[in-house]
Coordinates of C-alpha atoms and ligand atoms in Angstrom, one line a residue:
M42 CA -0.1 -0.2 0.2
Q43 CA 1.3 3.6 -0.5
A44 CA 1.0 5.9 1.5
P45 CA -0.3 9.0 1.0
T46 CA 1.8 12.0 -0.2
I47 CA 1.6 15.8 1.2
G48 CA 3.5 18.2 -0.7
G49 CA 5.2 15.5 -2.3
V50 CA 6.6 13.9 1.0
S51 CA 4.7 10.9 2.1
V52 CA 4.2 10.2 5.3
P53 CA 1.5 7.8 6.9
R54 CA -1.2 9.5 8.1
G55 CA -2.5 8.8 11.9
Q56 CA -6.2 7.4 12.3
G57 CA -7.0 10.0 15.1
Q58 CA -4.5 8.7 17.6
V59 CA -3.8 10.6 21.1
I60 CA 0.1 12.1 20.9
R61 CA 1.2 13.4 24.1
L62 CA 4.4 16.2 23.3
S63 CA 6.0 18.5 26.1
R64 CA 5.8 22.0 25.6
G65 CA 8.7 23.2 23.2
A66 CA 9.0 19.9 21.8
S67 CA 10.5 19.2 17.9
L68 CA 9.8 17.9 14.7
S69 CA 12.3 15.0 15.6
D70 CA 10.2 14.2 18.7
F71 CA 7.0 14.5 16.9
A72 CA 8.9 11.7 14.1
E73 CA 9.9 9.6 16.7
K74 CA 6.1 9.6 18.6
I75 CA 4.4 8.3 15.4
G76 CA 7.8 6.3 13.3
V77 CA 8.9 8.5 10.5
N78 CA 11.7 10.6 9.8
P79 CA 11.9 14.0 11.1
A80 CA 12.7 15.0 7.5
S81 CA 9.7 14.2 6.1
L82 CA 8.0 16.4 8.7
V83 CA 10.1 19.7 8.0
Q84 CA 8.7 19.5 4.3
V85 CA 5.3 19.0 5.5
L86 CA 5.3 22.0 7.5
F87 CA 7.4 23.5 4.6
H88 CA 4.7 22.8 2.6
L89 CA 2.1 24.3 5.0
G90 CA 3.7 27.4 5.0
E91 CA 6.4 27.6 8.2
M92 CA 10.3 26.4 7.8
V93 CA 11.8 25.4 10.8
T94 CA 14.3 22.9 10.9
A95 CA 14.2 19.2 12.7
T96 CA 15.4 19.7 15.6
Q97 CA 14.1 23.3 16.8
S98 CA 11.8 23.7 19.2
V99 CA 8.2 25.0 18.4
N100 CA 5.5 26.3 19.1
D101 CA 2.0 24.4 20.6
E102 CA 0.6 25.7 17.7
T103 CA 2.4 24.3 15.1
L104 CA 2.9 21.2 17.0
Q105 CA -1.3 21.2 16.9
L106 CA -1.1 21.8 13.4
L107 CA 1.2 19.3 11.8
G108 CA -0.9 17.1 14.5
A109 CA -4.1 18.1 12.4
E110 CA -2.5 17.7 9.0
L111 CA -1.6 14.4 9.6
N112 CA -4.6 13.1 11.6
Y113 CA -2.9 12.8 15.5
N114 CA -4.9 14.6 18.2
V115 CA -1.3 16.3 19.7
Q116 CA -2.0 17.3 23.1
V117 CA 1.4 19.4 24.1
V118 CA 1.9 19.0 27.9
S119 CA 3.6 22.0 29.9
P120 CA 6.5 21.0 32.2
E121 CA 4.8 21.8 35.6
E122 CA 1.9 19.1 34.0
E123 CA 4.4 16.5 33.2
D124 CA 5.8 16.8 37.2
R125 CA 2.9 16.5 37.9
E126 CA 1.5 13.6 36.0
L127 CA 5.4 12.3 36.8
L128 CA 4.4 12.4 40.7
E129 CA 0.6 11.1 40.0
A130 CA 2.4 7.9 39.1
F131 CA 3.9 7.4 42.5
D132 CA 0.5 8.5 44.2
I133 CA 1.9 11.7 45.0
E134 CA 0.1 15.3 45.0
F135 CA 2.4 18.7 44.9
G136 CA 1.8 21.8 46.5
E137 CA -2.0 21.0 47.9
D138 CA -2.1 20.3 51.4
V139 CA -3.5 16.9 52.4
G140 CA -6.7 16.6 54.0
D141 CA -9.3 19.1 54.8
E142 CA -10.1 22.4 57.0
S143 CA -9.4 20.8 60.1
D144 CA -6.5 19.3 59.0
L145 CA -4.5 23.4 58.5
E146 CA -2.9 24.8 61.3
P147 CA -1.5 28.8 61.5
R148 CA 1.8 28.7 60.3
P149 CA 4.4 31.4 60.5
P150 CA 4.8 33.9 57.4
V151 CA 7.6 34.0 55.2
V152 CA 9.8 37.6 54.5
T153 CA 11.7 38.6 52.0
V154 CA 13.4 41.9 52.4
M155 CA 14.0 44.1 49.1
G156 CA 14.7 47.7 48.6
H157 CA 17.8 49.6 47.0
V158 CA 21.2 49.3 47.0
D159 CA 22.3 50.7 50.0
H160 CA 19.6 51.2 52.2
G161 CA 20.7 48.6 54.6
K162 CA 18.7 45.0 53.6
T163 CA 21.6 43.4 54.7
K164 CA 22.1 45.0 57.5
L165 CA 18.4 45.1 58.7
L166 CA 19.1 41.5 58.0
D167 CA 21.5 40.7 60.5
A168 CA 19.9 43.2 62.8
I169 CA 16.5 40.8 63.0
R170 CA 18.5 38.1 63.3
H171 CA 20.5 39.8 66.4
T172 CA 17.6 40.7 68.3
N173 CA 16.0 37.9 68.3
V174 CA 13.8 38.4 71.4
Q175 CA 14.3 34.9 72.7
A176 CA 17.7 34.5 71.8
H177 CA 19.0 30.9 70.7
E178 CA 21.3 29.1 73.4
A179 CA 24.7 29.8 73.0
G180 CA 26.8 27.4 71.6
G181 CA 25.8 27.2 68.0
I182 CA 28.4 29.0 65.4
T183 CA 26.2 31.8 63.3
Q184 CA 25.9 30.7 59.8
H185 CA 24.7 31.7 56.4
I186 CA 21.9 29.2 55.5
G187 CA 20.0 31.4 53.1
A188 CA 17.0 31.6 55.9
Y189 CA 16.2 31.9 59.3
Q190 CA 13.5 32.3 61.8
V191 CA 13.1 34.8 64.9
V192 CA 10.8 34.9 67.4
A193 CA 8.8 38.0 67.9
T194 CA 6.5 39.2 70.8
V195 CA 2.8 40.3 69.8
D196 CA 0.4 40.9 72.4
G197 CA 2.1 38.7 74.6
Q198 CA 2.4 35.5 72.5
D199 CA 5.4 34.2 71.2
R200 CA 5.4 34.3 67.0
A201 CA 7.7 32.9 64.7
I202 CA 8.6 34.6 61.2
T203 CA 10.6 33.4 58.9
F204 CA 13.3 35.3 56.7
I205 CA 14.6 34.9 53.2
D206 CA 18.2 35.8 54.0
T207 CA 18.9 36.7 50.2
P208 CA 18.1 40.3 50.3
G209 CA 17.2 42.1 46.7
H210 CA 14.9 40.9 44.2
E211 CA 16.9 38.6 41.9
A212 CA 16.4 36.3 44.2
F213 CA 13.1 36.7 44.7
T214 CA 12.3 36.9 40.8
A215 CA 14.7 34.0 40.0
M216 CA 12.0 31.9 42.7
R217 CA 9.4 33.3 41.0
A218 CA 10.2 32.7 37.6
R219 CA 10.4 29.2 38.4
G220 CA 7.2 29.0 39.6
A221 CA 8.3 28.9 43.4
E222 CA 6.0 31.1 45.6
T223 CA 7.8 31.0 48.8
T224 CA 7.5 35.0 50.2
D225 CA 4.5 35.2 52.0
L226 CA 5.4 39.2 52.9
V227 CA 8.0 41.6 51.3
I228 CA 9.9 44.3 53.9
L229 CA 10.6 46.8 51.7
V230 CA 13.6 48.9 52.9
V231 CA 13.9 52.3 52.6
A232 CA 17.0 54.8 54.0
A233 CA 15.3 57.8 55.3
D234 CA 18.1 59.2 54.5
D235 CA 17.9 59.2 50.5
G236 CA 13.9 58.3 49.9
V237 CA 12.6 56.2 47.4
K238 CA 15.0 55.6 44.9
P239 CA 14.8 53.2 41.4
Q240 CA 15.3 49.9 43.1
T241 CA 12.5 51.1 45.5
T242 CA 9.9 51.3 43.2
E243 CA 11.5 48.4 40.9
A244 CA 11.1 46.3 44.4
L245 CA 7.5 47.4 44.7
N246 CA 6.5 45.9 41.3
H247 CA 8.1 42.6 42.0
A248 CA 6.2 42.5 45.1
Q249 CA 2.6 43.8 43.9
A250 CA 3.2 41.6 40.9
A251 CA 3.5 38.8 42.7
G252 CA 0.6 40.1 45.0
V253 CA 2.8 40.1 47.9
P254 CA 1.9 42.4 51.1
V255 CA 4.5 44.8 51.6
V256 CA 5.7 46.4 55.0
V257 CA 7.8 49.6 54.9
A258 CA 10.9 49.5 57.0
V259 CA 12.5 53.2 56.9
N260 CA 15.5 52.5 57.9
K261 CA 18.8 54.6 58.6
I262 CA 16.8 56.9 61.3
D263 CA 19.6 57.4 63.6
K264 CA 21.0 59.7 60.5
E265 CA 21.5 63.0 60.1
G266 CA 19.3 64.0 57.4
A267 CA 16.9 61.8 57.8
D268 CA 13.7 62.5 56.8
P269 CA 11.0 59.2 57.5
A270 CA 8.0 61.8 56.6
R271 CA 9.2 62.1 53.1
V272 CA 9.2 58.4 52.7
R273 CA 5.6 58.2 53.0
A274 CA 5.0 60.7 51.5
Q275 CA 7.0 59.4 47.7
L276 CA 5.4 56.3 48.5
T277 CA 2.0 57.2 48.8
E278 CA 2.4 57.8 44.5
Y279 CA 3.2 54.2 44.8
G280 CA 0.0 53.1 46.5
L281 CA 1.5 52.5 49.4
V282 CA -0.2 54.5 52.0
A283 CA 1.2 54.8 55.7
E284 CA -2.1 53.6 58.7
E285 CA -1.3 57.1 59.9
L286 CA -1.9 59.0 56.9
G287 CA -5.4 56.9 56.6
G288 CA -4.3 54.0 54.7
T289 CA -3.3 50.4 55.2
T290 CA 0.6 49.9 54.7
Q291 CA 2.3 49.8 57.9
F292 CA 5.6 52.1 58.0
V293 CA 8.1 51.4 60.5
D294 CA 11.4 53.6 61.5
V295 CA 14.2 51.5 62.3
S296 CA 17.5 51.6 62.6
A297 CA 19.6 48.3 61.2
K298 CA 22.4 50.1 62.7
T299 CA 21.2 50.8 66.7
G300 CA 18.6 47.9 66.8
A301 CA 15.9 50.6 66.7
G302 CA 12.2 49.8 66.2
I303 CA 13.0 46.5 64.9
P304 CA 10.6 44.6 67.6
E305 CA 8.1 47.0 66.2
L306 CA 9.0 45.9 63.1
L307 CA 8.7 42.3 63.7
E308 CA 5.2 43.5 64.9
A309 CA 4.2 45.0 62.2
V310 CA 5.0 42.1 59.7
I311 CA 2.8 39.8 62.2
L312 CA -0.1 42.6 62.0
T313 CA 0.1 42.6 58.3
A314 CA 0.2 38.4 57.9
D315 CA -2.8 37.9 60.6
A316 CA -4.9 40.9 58.5
E317 CA -4.3 40.2 55.5
L318 CA -2.9 36.6 54.6
D319 CA -4.5 33.4 55.9
L320 CA -1.3 31.4 56.4
R321 CA -2.3 27.8 57.3
A322 CA -0.7 24.5 56.3
N323 CA -1.1 20.5 57.3
P324 CA 2.0 19.5 59.6
N325 CA 0.8 16.0 59.7
Q326 CA 1.8 15.0 56.1
P327 CA 4.9 14.1 54.7
A328 CA 6.5 17.3 54.0
Q329 CA 7.1 19.1 50.9
G330 CA 8.3 22.5 50.3
V331 CA 11.5 24.5 48.0
A332 CA 15.2 24.6 48.1
I333 CA 16.2 28.0 48.9
E334 CA 19.9 27.5 47.9
A335 CA 22.5 24.7 48.2
H336 CA 26.1 24.2 47.6
L337 CA 28.8 21.4 48.0
D338 CA 30.6 20.7 51.3
R339 CA 33.8 19.4 50.8
G340 CA 33.3 17.2 53.9
R341 CA 29.3 17.0 54.1
G342 CA 28.4 16.1 51.0
P343 CA 25.8 18.4 49.2
V344 CA 23.6 20.7 51.6
A345 CA 20.3 22.2 50.7
T346 CA 18.8 25.2 53.0
V347 CA 14.9 24.0 52.2
L348 CA 11.6 26.1 53.1
V349 CA 9.4 23.4 54.3
Q350 CA 6.4 24.7 53.3
R351 CA 3.6 22.0 54.6
G352 CA 3.7 19.0 56.5
T353 CA 7.2 18.1 58.9
L354 CA 10.3 17.1 57.9
H355 CA 12.3 14.5 59.9
V356 CA 15.9 12.9 60.0
G357 CA 15.4 10.0 58.8
D358 CA 12.5 11.0 55.9
S359 CA 13.5 10.0 52.2
I360 CA 13.0 13.2 49.9
V361 CA 13.7 14.5 46.6
C362 CA 14.7 17.3 45.8
G363 CA 14.4 18.2 41.8
E364 CA 17.0 15.9 40.7
A365 CA 18.9 15.1 44.0
Y366 CA 17.5 12.4 46.3
G367 CA 18.6 10.7 49.6
R368 CA 17.5 10.2 52.9
V369 CA 18.0 12.8 55.3
R370 CA 20.9 12.3 57.5
A371 CA 21.1 15.4 59.9
M372 CA 19.1 18.5 60.1
L373 CA 21.0 21.7 61.1
D374 CA 19.1 25.0 61.8
E375 CA 20.9 28.5 61.3
D376 CA 22.6 28.4 64.7
G377 CA 24.3 25.0 63.6
A378 CA 22.4 23.1 66.3
P379 CA 20.9 19.8 65.2
V380 CA 17.3 19.5 64.5
A381 CA 15.1 16.5 64.9
E382 CA 11.9 17.9 62.9
A383 CA 10.7 21.1 60.8
P384 CA 7.1 21.7 60.6
P385 CA 5.5 24.1 58.5
S386 CA 7.9 27.7 57.7
R387 CA 10.6 26.5 59.5
P388 CA 14.1 26.5 57.1
V389 CA 16.9 24.3 57.8
Q390 CA 20.0 22.7 56.2
V391 CA 19.7 19.6 54.9
L392 CA 22.5 16.8 54.6
G393 CA 22.2 13.6 53.3
L394 CA 21.0 14.2 49.4
T395 CA 22.9 12.9 46.6
A396 CA 23.4 15.8 44.7
V397 CA 23.1 19.6 45.0
P398 CA 19.7 21.1 43.6
D399 CA 19.1 24.4 42.3
A400 CA 17.6 27.0 44.1
G401 CA 13.8 27.1 43.2
D402 CA 13.5 23.0 42.9
S403 CA 11.0 21.6 45.1
F404 CA 11.2 19.2 47.8
L405 CA 9.1 16.3 48.9
V406 CA 9.1 13.4 51.3
V407 CA 8.5 10.0 49.8
D408 CA 7.6 6.4 51.3
D409 CA 11.2 4.9 50.8
D410 CA 14.4 5.4 49.2
R411 CA 13.4 3.5 45.9
K412 CA 10.6 6.1 45.1
A413 CA 12.8 8.7 45.7
R414 CA 15.3 7.4 43.3
Q415 CA 13.2 6.7 40.8
I416 CA 11.5 10.4 41.1
A417 CA 14.6 12.2 40.8
E418 CA 16.2 9.6 37.8
R419 CA 12.7 10.4 35.8
R420 CA 13.4 14.3 36.2
E421 CA 17.2 13.8 34.9
A422 CA 16.2 11.6 32.0
R423 CA 13.5 14.9 31.0
E424 CA 15.8 17.5 32.1
R425 CA 17.7 16.1 29.6
T426 CA 15.5 15.9 26.5
A427 CA 13.8 19.1 27.3
Q428 CA 17.4 20.9 27.5
F429 CA 16.8 21.3 23.7
A430 CA 13.8 22.8 24.0
Q431 CA 13.5 25.3 26.9
R432 CA 12.1 27.8 25.7
R433 CA 8.3 28.6 26.5
P434 CA 6.0 30.5 24.2
R435 CA 5.2 33.5 25.9
V436 CA 2.8 36.4 25.3
T437 CA 3.9 38.6 22.4
L438 CA 1.4 41.5 21.4
E439 CA 0.7 39.0 18.2
D440 CA -1.4 36.1 19.8
L441 CA -2.8 37.9 22.6
E442 CA -5.8 38.1 20.0
S443 CA -5.9 34.3 20.2
A444 CA -4.6 33.9 23.8
L445 CA -8.2 36.3 24.6
K446 CA -10.1 34.4 22.7
S447 CA -9.3 31.0 23.6
G448 CA -10.2 32.4 27.5
A449 CA -6.2 31.9 28.5
R450 CA -5.9 35.7 29.3
R451 CA -8.0 38.9 29.7
E452 CA -5.4 41.1 31.0
L453 CA -2.1 42.6 29.0
L454 CA 0.5 43.1 32.0
L455 CA 3.4 45.4 30.8
I456 CA 6.7 46.6 31.9
I457 CA 7.9 49.8 31.1
K458 CA 11.0 50.9 30.8
G459 CA 12.0 54.5 29.3
D460 CA 14.6 57.0 29.0
V461 CA 13.3 59.4 31.6
S462 CA 10.6 59.5 34.1
G463 CA 8.3 62.1 32.5
S464 CA 8.4 59.9 28.9
V465 CA 7.4 56.5 31.5
E466 CA 4.9 58.2 33.3
A467 CA 3.1 59.9 30.3
L468 CA 3.5 56.5 28.6
E469 CA 1.7 54.6 31.3
D470 CA -0.9 57.3 31.6
S471 CA -2.1 57.3 27.6
L472 CA -1.7 53.4 27.6
L473 CA -4.2 53.2 30.9
K474 CA -6.5 55.3 29.0
I475 CA -7.1 53.0 25.9
D476 CA -10.3 51.6 26.2
V477 CA -11.6 49.0 24.4
G478 CA -14.3 47.6 26.5
E479 CA -14.0 45.5 29.3
D480 CA -13.2 42.6 28.2
V481 CA -9.7 43.1 28.6
A482 CA -8.0 45.0 30.7
L483 CA -4.5 46.4 30.7
R484 CA -1.8 46.7 34.1
V485 CA 1.6 48.2 34.0
I486 CA 3.0 45.9 36.7
G487 CA 6.4 47.3 36.5
R488 CA 7.8 50.6 35.3
G489 CA 11.7 52.6 35.7
V490 CA 13.8 54.6 34.4
G491 CA 17.2 53.3 32.5
A492 CA 17.9 50.1 30.0
I493 CA 16.1 47.0 30.1
T494 CA 17.7 44.7 32.6
Q495 CA 17.6 40.8 33.3
D496 CA 15.4 41.2 35.9
D497 CA 12.8 43.3 34.0
V498 CA 13.5 40.4 32.1
N499 CA 12.7 37.8 35.2
L500 CA 10.1 39.5 35.9
A501 CA 8.1 39.3 32.3
I502 CA 8.8 35.6 32.3
A503 CA 7.7 35.2 36.0
S504 CA 4.4 36.9 35.1
D505 CA 4.0 36.9 31.7
A506 CA 4.1 40.5 31.0
V507 CA 5.5 42.4 27.6
I508 CA 7.9 44.9 27.9
I509 CA 8.0 47.9 26.4
G510 CA 11.2 50.1 26.1
F511 CA 10.8 53.9 25.3
N512 CA 14.2 55.1 24.0
V513 CA 16.2 52.3 25.9
R514 CA 17.6 49.0 24.8
P515 CA 18.1 46.0 26.9
A516 CA 21.9 46.0 28.9
G517 CA 23.6 42.8 29.8
R518 CA 22.4 39.6 29.0
A519 CA 18.7 40.9 29.1
A520 CA 18.1 40.4 25.1
E521 CA 19.9 37.4 25.3
L522 CA 17.2 36.3 27.9
A523 CA 14.6 37.7 26.7
Q524 CA 15.1 35.7 23.3
R525 CA 15.8 32.4 25.1
E526 CA 12.8 32.9 26.9
G527 CA 10.7 34.0 24.2
V528 CA 9.7 37.4 25.9
D529 CA 8.3 40.3 23.7
I530 CA 10.2 43.5 23.9
R531 CA 8.7 46.0 21.6
Y532 CA 10.8 49.0 21.2
Y533 CA 9.1 52.6 20.2
S534 CA 10.6 56.2 20.6
V535 CA 7.5 57.8 19.6
I536 CA 4.3 57.3 22.5
Y537 CA 1.8 57.6 19.7
Q538 CA 3.2 54.5 18.1
A539 CA 3.2 53.2 21.3
I540 CA -0.5 53.6 22.1
E541 CA -1.5 52.7 18.6
E542 CA 0.1 49.3 18.3
I543 CA -0.8 48.3 22.3
E544 CA -4.8 49.3 21.1
A545 CA -4.3 47.4 18.2
A546 CA -2.9 44.6 20.0
L547 CA -5.8 45.0 22.7
K548 CA -8.5 45.2 19.7
G549 CA -7.0 41.7 18.3
M550 CA -5.9 43.5 15.5
L551 CA -2.2 43.7 15.4
K552 CA -0.8 40.9 12.4
P553 CA 2.4 40.2 11.7
E554 CA 3.6 42.3 9.3
F555 CA 5.0 40.0 6.1
E556 CA 7.4 41.2 3.5
E557 CA 8.4 39.6 0.5
V558 CA 12.1 38.1 -0.2
Q559 CA 13.2 37.2 -3.6
L560 CA 14.7 34.0 -3.4
G561 CA 15.7 33.3 -7.0
T562 CA 15.1 33.6 -10.7
A563 CA 15.3 31.7 -13.8
E564 CA 14.7 31.9 -17.3
I565 CA 13.0 29.2 -19.3
R566 CA 14.6 28.2 -22.5
Q567 CA 12.9 24.9 -23.4
V568 CA 8.6 23.2 -22.8
F569 CA 8.9 19.7 -22.3
R570 CA 5.5 17.7 -22.1
V571 CA 5.9 14.6 -19.7
P572 CA 2.7 12.6 -19.6
R573 CA 0.6 12.6 -16.6
V574 CA 2.7 15.6 -15.3
G575 CA 2.0 18.6 -17.6
N576 CA 5.0 21.0 -19.2
V577 CA 8.1 21.2 -17.1
A578 CA 10.5 24.1 -17.8
G579 CA 13.9 23.7 -18.7
C580 CA 15.2 26.5 -17.4
I581 CA 18.5 28.7 -16.3
V582 CA 19.1 29.8 -12.8
R583 CA 19.6 33.6 -13.5
S584 CA 19.8 34.4 -10.0
G585 CA 19.7 33.4 -6.5
T586 CA 18.5 29.6 -6.2
I587 CA 15.8 27.8 -6.7
T588 CA 14.5 25.9 -3.9
R589 CA 11.8 23.1 -4.5
H590 CA 7.8 23.9 -2.7
S591 CA 8.9 27.8 -2.5
K592 CA 6.5 29.9 -3.6
A593 CA 6.6 31.4 -7.3
R594 CA 5.4 33.4 -9.8
L595 CA 5.7 33.6 -13.4
I596 CA 6.5 36.8 -15.4
R597 CA 6.3 37.3 -19.1
D598 CA 7.8 40.9 -20.6
G599 CA 7.6 41.9 -17.2
V600 CA 3.8 41.4 -16.5
V601 CA 3.0 38.8 -13.8
V602 CA 0.6 36.0 -15.9
A603 CA 0.6 33.7 -12.7
D604 CA 0.8 34.2 -8.9
S605 CA 1.2 31.7 -6.1
L606 CA 2.2 29.2 -8.0
S607 CA 4.7 26.9 -6.5
I608 CA 8.6 25.1 -7.4
E609 CA 6.5 21.4 -7.4
S610 CA 9.4 19.2 -9.0
L611 CA 12.7 20.3 -9.7
R612 CA 15.0 18.2 -11.0
R613 CA 19.0 18.1 -12.2
V614 CA 19.7 15.8 -15.3
K615 CA 17.2 12.9 -13.9
D616 CA 17.6 13.7 -10.3
D617 CA 15.3 15.1 -8.1
V618 CA 16.9 18.0 -6.0
T619 CA 16.1 20.6 -3.5
E620 CA 18.0 23.4 -4.8
V621 CA 19.7 24.8 -7.6
R622 CA 22.1 27.9 -7.5
E623 CA 22.7 30.3 -10.0
G624 CA 24.4 29.5 -13.8
Y625 CA 22.9 26.0 -13.5
E626 CA 20.3 24.2 -15.9
C627 CA 17.7 22.5 -14.0
G628 CA 13.7 21.3 -14.9
I629 CA 11.3 23.2 -12.6
G630 CA 7.2 21.7 -12.7
L631 CA 4.9 24.5 -12.0
G632 CA 1.7 22.7 -12.0
Y633 CA 0.8 25.7 -14.6
A634 CA 0.3 24.5 -18.1
D635 CA 0.5 27.8 -20.3
I636 CA 4.6 28.3 -19.7
K637 CA 6.4 29.8 -22.4
V638 CA 10.1 30.2 -23.7
G639 CA 11.2 33.3 -22.4
D640 CA 9.5 33.6 -19.1
T641 CA 10.8 34.4 -16.2
V642 CA 9.9 31.9 -13.0
E643 CA 10.6 34.6 -9.9
T644 CA 10.5 32.2 -6.3
F645 CA 10.0 34.2 -2.9
E646 CA 9.1 34.0 0.6
M647 CA 7.4 36.1 3.3
R648 CA 9.3 36.9 5.8
E649 CA 8.2 38.7 9.0
K650 CA 9.4 42.0 9.1
P651 CA 10.8 43.3 12.2
R652 CA 8.2 46.0 13.3
A653 CA 10.2 50.0 13.9
Ligands
LIG746 P1 22.1 46.9 50.9 O1 22.5 47.3 50.0 O2 20.9 47.3 50.8 O3 22.2 45.3 51.8 O4 22.7 47.6 52.0 P2 23.9 47.3 53.6 O5 23.0 46.4 54.7 O6 24.9 47.0 52.7 O7 23.8 48.7 53.7 C1 24.5 49.6 53.3 C2 25.7 50.6 54.2 O8 24.6 51.6 54.8 C3 26.5 50.1 55.1 O9 27.5 50.6 55.2 C4 25.5 50.2 56.9 O10 26.6 50.0 57.3 C5 24.8 51.1 56.3 N1 23.6 50.8 57.5 C6 22.8 50.2 57.6 N2 21.3 50.8 57.7 C7 22.2 51.6 58.9 C8 21.8 52.2 59.5 O11 20.1 52.4 60.1 N3 21.9 53.6 60.2 C9 23.6 53.5 59.7 N4 23.7 54.9 59.9 N5 23.9 53.1 58.3 C10 23.3 52.0 58.4

């Protein structure tokens, strides 16, 4: 039996079978699943108007398009789904507390400290650790493990607070970009003698994008020139209004140097958490959480600081953390003291893993070592195959319309960077005035002055936002990261142009613009009549290259006599070839009868035009 052909390529069709492919899979992966040669899929896709290589990662729509053409039901699976399915195969559910409401118990808030450089984040984290009201017993060696817990007294009650001991929003966004939501609350540090600075607002953007409540620590009040009232006034512009000014945000004046105000700051954290968050977890289940940081210790092997998010972690538990696994040999707290068990929100150093996990990797306890190893091994295998195809499709202005239609998105998130603050504000104001009805909203989750940084790109990754660069360009490795992760960056130098495009995108009118690129021309010198095929043109290639399957038109005396043709067959002497270069003779089948000696065959392709 002969396999049916598509565009001259014979590929066996399916019978509607379900084919599951990882997000970002390549044509090779597809070919492997259906047992065909990857090159044939490249050709089929080419015939459908898309040019990709066999190993290149392609987007969901392309995989589906190919599936439809070949009569397979393609299901694209995201990495998160894949991992969930992997764990399900082991009867494990990650990320949900076991049981019902009655199984949940209050847990301490997990706090990250963010703010502008030199405003005192590091010093504040140190100060908090040392003014711990319930001082740890002496003996332990204070060490940096990436997170620690302190106890504050609020209304006569001892309340624990967990601090992520990696100041700055880089760590915060990097974790979020990996899907690890570790932080419950952010302390925004602002130096009272310096006021709100670019990174202050950047940090605030991150916190707000994550929907995390903010407590403001107005630091360095011991310094001459400190003006805490000015900080309060400045932050009102960003939607943070102090309680004493009628708002809901807690502002606390502190000095990381003298220790003044630290107890009040801790109290404000607890009060804000109590008022705005419902922090509960089931402590009586196998532990799950996330790795905060990890390193290889020469004497002790891989050491990972993990944050328990639900359940209780015990010495002796079998755990998997990313692609690492093992049995918990020992657990240490931030003072180097041994810990027997770690309940929710408790950070501990774990010894006993086989490898060093990545920050942001999830960890979970399983029944036995064998299971732990199997899960880790499968993840590792998957990671290896996925390495070529890491790119995740993200929101671009062009695909916004289909995302909106499919109901996947009702909001366009933007990050605006500009050369001067005036232009950023003006642009944001005008963009927010665009009205395209109630179905679609536009939200600016980040704004700032200066080049587009890696941090902006990370925020875009974490939130699926589009970046607008107004008279600015990416700095350092930001462009590379954006490209790798598929983040859409738009550059403008005229405000109305930005407004027009965004408005068009929101209305679903923004189509990619294509321009025609000529590939080659060939002159017809002879016409052959071939039985069952029709007229074939004996040509000489006059310029460029003639490629099989490319789009073509026929020109006679400078006038186009037939358009929307294609190079259906291409031969050199007796052999089928894929391309013929300038100066060579070839036989071209256009599937078009009216060809004459002296006509010119012109081939071209449509390339997406980069927008100005
Ligand atoms: P980070 O970049 O935000 O982590 O800032 P650091 O914690 O490194 O602090 C920057 C500088 O400000 C250091 O020289 C600190 O000693 C100083 N500093 C931090 N907090 C205070 C404070 O409350 N009062 C005074 N006088 N100096 C402070």
